[in-house]
mmCIF file of C-alpha atoms in Angstrom:
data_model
loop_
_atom_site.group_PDB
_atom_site.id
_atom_site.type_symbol
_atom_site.label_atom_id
_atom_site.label_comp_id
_atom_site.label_asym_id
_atom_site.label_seq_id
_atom_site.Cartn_x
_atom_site.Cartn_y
_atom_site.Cartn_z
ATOM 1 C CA UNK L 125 85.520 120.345 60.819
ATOM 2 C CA UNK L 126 83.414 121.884 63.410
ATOM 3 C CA UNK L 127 84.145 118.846 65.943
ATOM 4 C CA UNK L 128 87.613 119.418 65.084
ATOM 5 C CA UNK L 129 88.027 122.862 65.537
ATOM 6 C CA UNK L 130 86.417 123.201 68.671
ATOM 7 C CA UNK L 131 88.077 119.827 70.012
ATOM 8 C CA UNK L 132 91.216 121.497 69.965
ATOM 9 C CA UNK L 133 90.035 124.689 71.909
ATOM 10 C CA UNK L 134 88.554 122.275 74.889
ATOM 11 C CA UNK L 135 90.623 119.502 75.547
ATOM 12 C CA UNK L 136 89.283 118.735 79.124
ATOM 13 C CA UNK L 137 87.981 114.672 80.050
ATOM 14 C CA UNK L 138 84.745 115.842 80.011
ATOM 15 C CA UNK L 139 84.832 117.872 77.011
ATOM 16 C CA UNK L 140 87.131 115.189 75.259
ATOM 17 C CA UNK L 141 84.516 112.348 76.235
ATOM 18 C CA UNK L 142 81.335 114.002 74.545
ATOM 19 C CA UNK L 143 82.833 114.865 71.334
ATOM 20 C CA UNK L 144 84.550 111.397 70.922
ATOM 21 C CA UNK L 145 80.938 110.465 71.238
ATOM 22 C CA UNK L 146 79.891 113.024 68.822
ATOM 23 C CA UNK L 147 82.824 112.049 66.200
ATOM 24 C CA UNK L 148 81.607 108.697 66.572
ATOM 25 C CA UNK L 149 78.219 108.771 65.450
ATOM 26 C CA UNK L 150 79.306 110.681 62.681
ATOM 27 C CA UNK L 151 81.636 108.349 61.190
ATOM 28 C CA UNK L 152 78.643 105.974 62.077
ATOM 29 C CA UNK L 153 76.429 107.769 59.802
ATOM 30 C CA UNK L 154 79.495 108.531 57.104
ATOM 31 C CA UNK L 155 79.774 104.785 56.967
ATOM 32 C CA UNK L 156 76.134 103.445 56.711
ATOM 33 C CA UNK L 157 75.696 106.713 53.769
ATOM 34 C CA UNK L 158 78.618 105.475 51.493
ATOM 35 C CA UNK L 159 77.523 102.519 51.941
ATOM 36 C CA UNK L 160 74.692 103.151 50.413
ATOM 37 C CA UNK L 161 76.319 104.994 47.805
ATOM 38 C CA UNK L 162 78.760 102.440 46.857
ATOM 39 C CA UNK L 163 75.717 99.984 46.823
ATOM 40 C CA UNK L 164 73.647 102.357 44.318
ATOM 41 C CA UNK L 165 76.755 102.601 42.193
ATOM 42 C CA UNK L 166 77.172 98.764 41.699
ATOM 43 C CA UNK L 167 73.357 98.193 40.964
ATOM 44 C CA UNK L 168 73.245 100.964 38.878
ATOM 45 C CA UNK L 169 75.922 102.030 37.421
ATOM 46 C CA UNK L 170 77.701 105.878 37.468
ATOM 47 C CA UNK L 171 75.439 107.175 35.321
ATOM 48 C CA UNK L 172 72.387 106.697 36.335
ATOM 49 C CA UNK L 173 73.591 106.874 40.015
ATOM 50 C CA UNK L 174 74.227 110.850 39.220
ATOM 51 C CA UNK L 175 72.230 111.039 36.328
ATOM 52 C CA UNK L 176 72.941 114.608 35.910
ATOM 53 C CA UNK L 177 74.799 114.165 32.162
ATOM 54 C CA UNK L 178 78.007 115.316 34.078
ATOM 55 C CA UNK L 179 79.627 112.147 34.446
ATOM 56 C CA UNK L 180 83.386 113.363 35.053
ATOM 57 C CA UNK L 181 82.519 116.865 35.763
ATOM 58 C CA UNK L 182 80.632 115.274 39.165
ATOM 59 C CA UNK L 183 83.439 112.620 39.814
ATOM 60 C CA UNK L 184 85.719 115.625 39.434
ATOM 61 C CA UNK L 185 83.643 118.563 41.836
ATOM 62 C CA UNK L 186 83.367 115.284 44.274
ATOM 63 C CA UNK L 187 87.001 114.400 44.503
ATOM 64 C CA UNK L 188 88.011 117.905 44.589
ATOM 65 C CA UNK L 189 85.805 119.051 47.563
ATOM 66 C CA UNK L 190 86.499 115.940 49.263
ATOM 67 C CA UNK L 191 90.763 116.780 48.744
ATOM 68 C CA UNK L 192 90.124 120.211 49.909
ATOM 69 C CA UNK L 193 88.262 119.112 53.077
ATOM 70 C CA UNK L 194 90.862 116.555 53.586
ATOM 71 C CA UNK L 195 93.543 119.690 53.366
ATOM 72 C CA UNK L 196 91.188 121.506 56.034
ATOM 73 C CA UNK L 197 90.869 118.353 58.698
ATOM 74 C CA UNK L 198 94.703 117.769 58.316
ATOM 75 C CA UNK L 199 95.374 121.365 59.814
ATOM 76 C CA UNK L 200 92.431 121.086 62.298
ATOM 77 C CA UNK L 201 93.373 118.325 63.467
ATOM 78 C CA UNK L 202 97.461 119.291 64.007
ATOM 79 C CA UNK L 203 95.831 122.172 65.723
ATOM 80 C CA UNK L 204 94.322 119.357 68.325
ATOM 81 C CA UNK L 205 97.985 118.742 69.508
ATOM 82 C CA UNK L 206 99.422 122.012 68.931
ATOM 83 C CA UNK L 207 100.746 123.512 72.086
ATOM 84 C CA UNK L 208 98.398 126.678 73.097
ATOM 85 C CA UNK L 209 100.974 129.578 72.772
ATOM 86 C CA UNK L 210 101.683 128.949 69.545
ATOM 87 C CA UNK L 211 100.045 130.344 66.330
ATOM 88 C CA UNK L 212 97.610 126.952 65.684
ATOM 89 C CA UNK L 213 94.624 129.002 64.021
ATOM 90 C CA UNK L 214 96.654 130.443 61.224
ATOM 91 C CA UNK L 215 96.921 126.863 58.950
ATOM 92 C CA UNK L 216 93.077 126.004 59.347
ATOM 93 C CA UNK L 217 91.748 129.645 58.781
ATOM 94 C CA UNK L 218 94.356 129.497 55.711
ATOM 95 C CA UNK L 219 93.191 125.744 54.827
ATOM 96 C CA UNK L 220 89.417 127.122 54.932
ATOM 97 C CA UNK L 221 90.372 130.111 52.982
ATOM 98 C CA UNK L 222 90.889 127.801 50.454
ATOM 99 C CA UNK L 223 88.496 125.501 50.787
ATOM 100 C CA UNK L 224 85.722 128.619 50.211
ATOM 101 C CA UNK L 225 87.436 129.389 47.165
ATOM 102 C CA UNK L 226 87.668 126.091 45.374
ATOM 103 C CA UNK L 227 83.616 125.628 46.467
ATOM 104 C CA UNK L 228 83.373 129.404 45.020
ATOM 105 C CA UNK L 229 85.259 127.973 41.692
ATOM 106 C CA UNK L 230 82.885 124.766 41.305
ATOM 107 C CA UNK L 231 79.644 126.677 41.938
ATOM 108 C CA UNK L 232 80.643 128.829 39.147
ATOM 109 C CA UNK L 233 81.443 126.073 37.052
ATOM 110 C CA UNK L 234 78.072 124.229 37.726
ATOM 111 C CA UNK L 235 76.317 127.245 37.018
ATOM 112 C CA UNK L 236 78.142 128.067 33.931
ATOM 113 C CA UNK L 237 77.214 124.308 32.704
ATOM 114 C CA UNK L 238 73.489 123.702 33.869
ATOM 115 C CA UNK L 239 72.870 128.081 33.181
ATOM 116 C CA UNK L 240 71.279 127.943 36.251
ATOM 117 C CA UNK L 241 72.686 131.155 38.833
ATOM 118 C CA UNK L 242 70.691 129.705 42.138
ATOM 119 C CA UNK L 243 73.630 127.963 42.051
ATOM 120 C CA UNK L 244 75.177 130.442 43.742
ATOM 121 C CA UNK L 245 73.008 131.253 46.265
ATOM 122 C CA UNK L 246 73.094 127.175 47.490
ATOM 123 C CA UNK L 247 76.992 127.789 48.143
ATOM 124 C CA UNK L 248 76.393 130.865 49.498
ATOM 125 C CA UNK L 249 74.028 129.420 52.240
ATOM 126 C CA UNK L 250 76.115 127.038 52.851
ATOM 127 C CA UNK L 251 79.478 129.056 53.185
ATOM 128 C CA UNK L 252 77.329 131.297 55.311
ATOM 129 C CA UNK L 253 76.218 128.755 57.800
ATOM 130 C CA UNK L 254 79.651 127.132 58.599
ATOM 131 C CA UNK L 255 81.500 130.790 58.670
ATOM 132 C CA UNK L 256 78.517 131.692 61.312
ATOM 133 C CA UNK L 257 79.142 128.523 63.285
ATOM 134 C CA UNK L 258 83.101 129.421 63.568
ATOM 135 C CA UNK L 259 81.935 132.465 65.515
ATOM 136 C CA UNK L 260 81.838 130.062 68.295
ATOM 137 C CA UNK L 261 85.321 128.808 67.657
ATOM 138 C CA UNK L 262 86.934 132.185 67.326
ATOM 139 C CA UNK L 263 85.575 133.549 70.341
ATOM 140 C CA UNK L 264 87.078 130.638 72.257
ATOM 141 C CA UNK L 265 90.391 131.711 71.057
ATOM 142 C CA UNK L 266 93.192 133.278 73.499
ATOM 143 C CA UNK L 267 92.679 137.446 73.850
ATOM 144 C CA UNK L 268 96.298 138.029 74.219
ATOM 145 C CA UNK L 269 99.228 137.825 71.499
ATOM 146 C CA UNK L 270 101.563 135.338 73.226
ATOM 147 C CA UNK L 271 105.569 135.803 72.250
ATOM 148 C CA UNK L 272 105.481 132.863 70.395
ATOM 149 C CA UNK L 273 103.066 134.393 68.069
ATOM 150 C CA UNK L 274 104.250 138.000 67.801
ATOM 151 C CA UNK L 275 107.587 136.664 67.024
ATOM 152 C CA UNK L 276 105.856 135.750 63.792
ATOM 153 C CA UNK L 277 103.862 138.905 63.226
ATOM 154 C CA UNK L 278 105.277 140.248 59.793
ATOM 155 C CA UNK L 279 107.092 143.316 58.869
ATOM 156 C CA UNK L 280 104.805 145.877 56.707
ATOM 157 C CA UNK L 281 101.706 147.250 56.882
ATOM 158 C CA UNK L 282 99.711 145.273 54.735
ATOM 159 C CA UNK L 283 101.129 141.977 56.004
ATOM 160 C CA UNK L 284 100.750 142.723 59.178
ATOM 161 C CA UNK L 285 96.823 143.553 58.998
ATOM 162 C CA UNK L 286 96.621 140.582 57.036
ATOM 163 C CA UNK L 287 98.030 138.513 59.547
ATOM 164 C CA UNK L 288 95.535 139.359 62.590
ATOM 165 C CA UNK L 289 93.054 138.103 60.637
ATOM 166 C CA UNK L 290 94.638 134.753 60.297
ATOM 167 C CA UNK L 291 96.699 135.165 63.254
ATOM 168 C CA UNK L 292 95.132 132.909 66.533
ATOM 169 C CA UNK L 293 93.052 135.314 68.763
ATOM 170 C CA UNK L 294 89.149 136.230 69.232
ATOM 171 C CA UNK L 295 89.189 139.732 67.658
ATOM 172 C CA UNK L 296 91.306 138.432 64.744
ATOM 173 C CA UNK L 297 88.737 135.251 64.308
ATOM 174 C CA UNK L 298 85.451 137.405 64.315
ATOM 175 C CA UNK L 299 86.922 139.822 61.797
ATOM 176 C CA UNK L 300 87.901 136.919 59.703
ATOM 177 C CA UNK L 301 84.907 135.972 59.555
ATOM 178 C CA UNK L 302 82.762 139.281 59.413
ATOM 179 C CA UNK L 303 85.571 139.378 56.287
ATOM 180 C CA UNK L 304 84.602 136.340 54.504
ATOM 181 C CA UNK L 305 80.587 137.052 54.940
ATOM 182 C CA UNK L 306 80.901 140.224 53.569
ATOM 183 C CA UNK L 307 82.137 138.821 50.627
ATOM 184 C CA UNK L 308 80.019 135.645 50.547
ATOM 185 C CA UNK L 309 76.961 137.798 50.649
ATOM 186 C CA UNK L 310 78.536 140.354 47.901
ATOM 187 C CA UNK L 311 79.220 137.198 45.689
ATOM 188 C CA UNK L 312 75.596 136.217 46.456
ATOM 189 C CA UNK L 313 74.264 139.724 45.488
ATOM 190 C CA UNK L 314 75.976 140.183 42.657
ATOM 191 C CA UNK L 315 75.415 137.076 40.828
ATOM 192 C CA UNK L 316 71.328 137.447 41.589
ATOM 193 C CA UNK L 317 71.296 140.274 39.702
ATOM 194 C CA UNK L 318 72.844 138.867 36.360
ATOM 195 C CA UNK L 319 70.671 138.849 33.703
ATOM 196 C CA UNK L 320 71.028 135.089 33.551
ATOM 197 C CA UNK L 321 68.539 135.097 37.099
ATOM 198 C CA UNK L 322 65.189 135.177 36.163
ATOM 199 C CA UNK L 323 63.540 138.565 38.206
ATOM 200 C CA UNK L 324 61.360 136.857 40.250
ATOM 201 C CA UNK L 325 63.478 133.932 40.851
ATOM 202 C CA UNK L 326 66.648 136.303 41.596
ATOM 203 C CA UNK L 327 64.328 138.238 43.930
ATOM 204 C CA UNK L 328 62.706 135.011 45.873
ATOM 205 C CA UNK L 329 66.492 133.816 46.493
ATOM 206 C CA UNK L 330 67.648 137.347 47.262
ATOM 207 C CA UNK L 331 65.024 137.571 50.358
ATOM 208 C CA UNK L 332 65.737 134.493 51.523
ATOM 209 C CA UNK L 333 69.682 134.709 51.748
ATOM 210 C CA UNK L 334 69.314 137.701 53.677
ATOM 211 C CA UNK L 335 66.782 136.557 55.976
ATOM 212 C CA UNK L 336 68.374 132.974 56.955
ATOM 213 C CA UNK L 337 71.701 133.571 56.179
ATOM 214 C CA UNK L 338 71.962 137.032 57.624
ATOM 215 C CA UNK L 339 70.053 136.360 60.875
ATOM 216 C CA UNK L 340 71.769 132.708 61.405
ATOM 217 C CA UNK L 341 75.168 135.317 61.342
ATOM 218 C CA UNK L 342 73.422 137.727 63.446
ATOM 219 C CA UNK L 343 71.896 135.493 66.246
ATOM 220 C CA UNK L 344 75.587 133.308 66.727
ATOM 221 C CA UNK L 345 78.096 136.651 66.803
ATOM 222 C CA UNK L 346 75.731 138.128 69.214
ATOM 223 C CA UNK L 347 75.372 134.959 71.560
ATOM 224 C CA UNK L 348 79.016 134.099 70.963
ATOM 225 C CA UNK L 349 80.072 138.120 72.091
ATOM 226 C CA UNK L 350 77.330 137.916 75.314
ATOM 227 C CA UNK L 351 79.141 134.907 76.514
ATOM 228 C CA UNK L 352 82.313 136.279 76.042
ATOM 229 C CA UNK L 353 81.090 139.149 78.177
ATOM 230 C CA UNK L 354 79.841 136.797 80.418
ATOM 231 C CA UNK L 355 82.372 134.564 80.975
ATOM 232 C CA UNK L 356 84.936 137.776 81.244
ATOM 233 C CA UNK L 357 83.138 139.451 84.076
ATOM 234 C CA UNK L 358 80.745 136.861 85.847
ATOM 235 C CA UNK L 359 82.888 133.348 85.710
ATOM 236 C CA UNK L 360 86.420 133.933 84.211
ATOM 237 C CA UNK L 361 87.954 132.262 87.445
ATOM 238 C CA UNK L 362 85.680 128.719 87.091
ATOM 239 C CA UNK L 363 85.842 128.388 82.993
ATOM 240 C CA UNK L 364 88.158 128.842 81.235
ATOM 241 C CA UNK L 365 88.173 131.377 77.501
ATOM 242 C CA UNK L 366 88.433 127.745 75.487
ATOM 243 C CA UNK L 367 85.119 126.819 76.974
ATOM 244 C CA UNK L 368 83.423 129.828 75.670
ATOM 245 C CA UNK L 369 81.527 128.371 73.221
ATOM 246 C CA UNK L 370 79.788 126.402 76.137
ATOM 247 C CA UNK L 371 78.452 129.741 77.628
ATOM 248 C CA UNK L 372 77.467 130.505 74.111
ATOM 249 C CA UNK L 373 75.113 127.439 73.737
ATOM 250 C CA UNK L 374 73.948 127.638 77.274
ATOM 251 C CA UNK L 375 73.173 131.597 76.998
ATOM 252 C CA UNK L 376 71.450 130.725 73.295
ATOM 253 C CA UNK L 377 69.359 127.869 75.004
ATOM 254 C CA UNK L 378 67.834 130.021 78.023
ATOM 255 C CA UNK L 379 67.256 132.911 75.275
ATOM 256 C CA UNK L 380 65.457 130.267 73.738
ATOM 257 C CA UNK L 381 63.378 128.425 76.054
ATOM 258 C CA UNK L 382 62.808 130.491 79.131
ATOM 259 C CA UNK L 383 60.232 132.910 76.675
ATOM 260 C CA UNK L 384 58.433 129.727 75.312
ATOM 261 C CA UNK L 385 57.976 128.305 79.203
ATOM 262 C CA UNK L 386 57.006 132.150 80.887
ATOM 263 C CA UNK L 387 54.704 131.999 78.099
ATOM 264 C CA UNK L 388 53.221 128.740 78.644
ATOM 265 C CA UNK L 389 52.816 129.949 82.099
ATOM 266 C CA UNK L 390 51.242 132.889 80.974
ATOM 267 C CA UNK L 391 48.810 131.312 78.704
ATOM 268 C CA UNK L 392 50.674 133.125 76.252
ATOM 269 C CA UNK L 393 50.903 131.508 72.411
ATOM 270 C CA UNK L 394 52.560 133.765 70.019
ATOM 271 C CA UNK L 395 54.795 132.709 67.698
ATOM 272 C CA UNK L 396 56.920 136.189 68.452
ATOM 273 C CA UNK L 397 58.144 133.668 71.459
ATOM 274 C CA UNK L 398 60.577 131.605 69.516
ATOM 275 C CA UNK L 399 62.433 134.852 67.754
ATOM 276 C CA UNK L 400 65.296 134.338 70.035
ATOM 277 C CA UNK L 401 65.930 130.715 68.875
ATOM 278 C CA UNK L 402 67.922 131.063 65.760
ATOM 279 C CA UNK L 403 66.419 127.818 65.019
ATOM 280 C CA UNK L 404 63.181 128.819 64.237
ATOM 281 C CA UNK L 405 63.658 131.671 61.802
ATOM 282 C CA UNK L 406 61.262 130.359 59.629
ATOM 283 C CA UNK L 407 58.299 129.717 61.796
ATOM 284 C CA UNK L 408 58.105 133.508 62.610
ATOM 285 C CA UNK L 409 55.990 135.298 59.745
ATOM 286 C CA UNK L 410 57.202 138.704 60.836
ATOM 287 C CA UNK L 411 60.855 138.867 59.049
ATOM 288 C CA UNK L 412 61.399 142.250 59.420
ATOM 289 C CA UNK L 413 61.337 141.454 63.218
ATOM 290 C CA UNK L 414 63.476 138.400 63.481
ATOM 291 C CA UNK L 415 66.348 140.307 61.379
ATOM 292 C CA UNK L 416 65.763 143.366 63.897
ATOM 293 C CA UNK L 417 66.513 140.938 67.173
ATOM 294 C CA UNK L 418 69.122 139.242 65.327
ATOM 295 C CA UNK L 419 70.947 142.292 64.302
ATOM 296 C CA UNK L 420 69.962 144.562 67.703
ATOM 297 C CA UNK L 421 71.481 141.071 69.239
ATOM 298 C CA UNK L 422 74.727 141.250 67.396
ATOM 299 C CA UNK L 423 75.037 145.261 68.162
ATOM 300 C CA UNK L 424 75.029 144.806 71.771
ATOM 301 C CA UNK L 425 77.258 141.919 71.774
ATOM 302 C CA UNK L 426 79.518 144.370 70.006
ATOM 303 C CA UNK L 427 79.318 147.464 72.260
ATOM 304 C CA UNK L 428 79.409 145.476 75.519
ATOM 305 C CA UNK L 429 82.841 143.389 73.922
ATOM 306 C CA UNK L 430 83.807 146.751 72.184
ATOM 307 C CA UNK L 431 86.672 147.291 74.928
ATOM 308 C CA UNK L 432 87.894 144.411 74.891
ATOM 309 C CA UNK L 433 88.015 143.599 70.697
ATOM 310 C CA UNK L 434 89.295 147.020 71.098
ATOM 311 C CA UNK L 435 92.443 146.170 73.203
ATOM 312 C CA UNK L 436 93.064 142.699 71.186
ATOM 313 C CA UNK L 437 93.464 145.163 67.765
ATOM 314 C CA UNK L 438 95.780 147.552 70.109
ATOM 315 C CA UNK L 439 97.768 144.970 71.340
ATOM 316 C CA UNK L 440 98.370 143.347 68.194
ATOM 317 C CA UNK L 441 99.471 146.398 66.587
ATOM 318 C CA UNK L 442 101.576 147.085 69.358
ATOM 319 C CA UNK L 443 103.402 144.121 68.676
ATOM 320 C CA UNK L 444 103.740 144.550 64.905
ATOM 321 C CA UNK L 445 105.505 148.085 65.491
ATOM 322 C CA UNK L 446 107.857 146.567 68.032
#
């Protein structure tokens, strides 16, 4: 999906030729991995392959997720071809809408069955990590509403709120998303404090969702908003806004490395050097700090973009009154 998605915001040779490389290893390593799968399943048989008691009930959570993805990759990949003034975000941020609540559905279901709430917080990491990586999609997204689009914008209020959320554009992707974590993390919340979650246990998975989860969020929407700052002012006339995500990985990667080699220089060894690589979360100790950075990252990001997100909602709503 991520390929996808990001494929269809940078269509350049160059671009093009890295992540056909990229989509080919990874139907490389899809192939060699069902192959395995299909070979455990003839040796063994179904049951003991999943050997969870839930014969049909995996077969079905399976087939479903891999239908739903299926649903998702159709509309990323139409939105490859799509022509760029029209609306090509609004079927895949739909199609994932979806596809987070059918995985919402079967984690309830599995933790209904096996009584066991963690459950929860597994699909909420993982919900959390792949919303936090579409920061760098959305903020490769046009900042302007093109005709084509506001000719769709619907009548009303509520629809029409509803729609720049789904709608293509930056601002409308990153509140999408800030949308969708806010409720992932509310789901997460809510469910570790059933009774059902053990207090400890509730408490150990608690800290952790907030610490990985929340920084991971953090650390991208703050790179993602610096190099749409930086693109803006410093190189909007050499690369283009669908190469943003570019600036993102290159600003996250000096963040990340310059500290560790100044330090090196330095004779400096702290492990306070790495906070900047949302990579490392875990191998800084001090949490408390590596949410601070991650969240006083995501804050600037915001106040230096907050003109321009500003004039994105404006012009949106300008067009909806029209």
């Amino acid at each position: 999906m991520f390929q996808i998605c990001i494929g269809s915001l940078a269509r350049e040779g160059g671009s093009m030729f890295l992540f056909r490389i990229a989509g080919l290893f990874f139907q490389v390593m899809m192939f060699f991995s069902l192959m395995s799968i299909s070979s455990e399943m003839v040796r063994y048989g179904l049951d003991r392959t999943f050997s969870s008691g839930y014969l049909y009930s995996s077969i079905a959570t399976f087939v479903t997720f891999i239908v739903s993805g299926t649903y998702l990759l159709y509309h990323a990949a139409a939105a490859v071809v799509a022509p760029a003034a029209t609306n090509r975000m609004l079927p895949v941020r739909v199609a994932a809408t979806i596809l987070w609540l059918v995985t919402l559905l079967m984690a309830g279901y599995w933790a209904v069955v096996s009584s066991n709430f963690e459950v929860f917080a597994v699909w909420g990491f993982m919900a959390s990590y792949v919303l936090s990586m579409a920061c760098l999609v959305a903020i490769s997204e046009r900042d302007y509403v093109t005709e084509r689009v506001a000719r769709e914008i619907p009548a009303g209020i509520i629809k029409g709120r509803l729609a720049f959320l789904f709608f293509s554009g930056a601002a409308g992707g990153l509140a999408w998303i800030l949308i969708m974590q806010i409720l992932t993390f509310a789901i997460v919340l809510l469910v570790t404090g059933l009774p059902g979650a053990t207090a400890y246990s509730g408490r150990s998975i608690l800290s952790d969702f907030v610490l990985y989860s929340g920084s991971f969020y953090c650390y991208l929407l703050g790179y993602s908003l610096l190099a749409a700052f930086i693109r803006r002012v410093f190189v909007a006339d050499h690369i283009d806004i669908r190469n943003t995500w570019v600036v993102a990985l290159l600003t996250c990667a000096v963040f990340s490395i310059v500290p560790i080699l100044a330090g090196g220089v330095m004779g400096m060894g702290s492990e306070d050097l790495l906070i900047a690589n949302p990579l490392y979360v875990s191998a800084v100790r001090r949490t408390d700090s590596v949410l601070l950075f991650a969240a006083s990252l995501a804050v600037i990001g915001l106040v230096i973009n907050a003109a321009w997100i500003s004039r994105q909602f404006k012009e949106f709503y300008r067009e909806m009154d029209a």
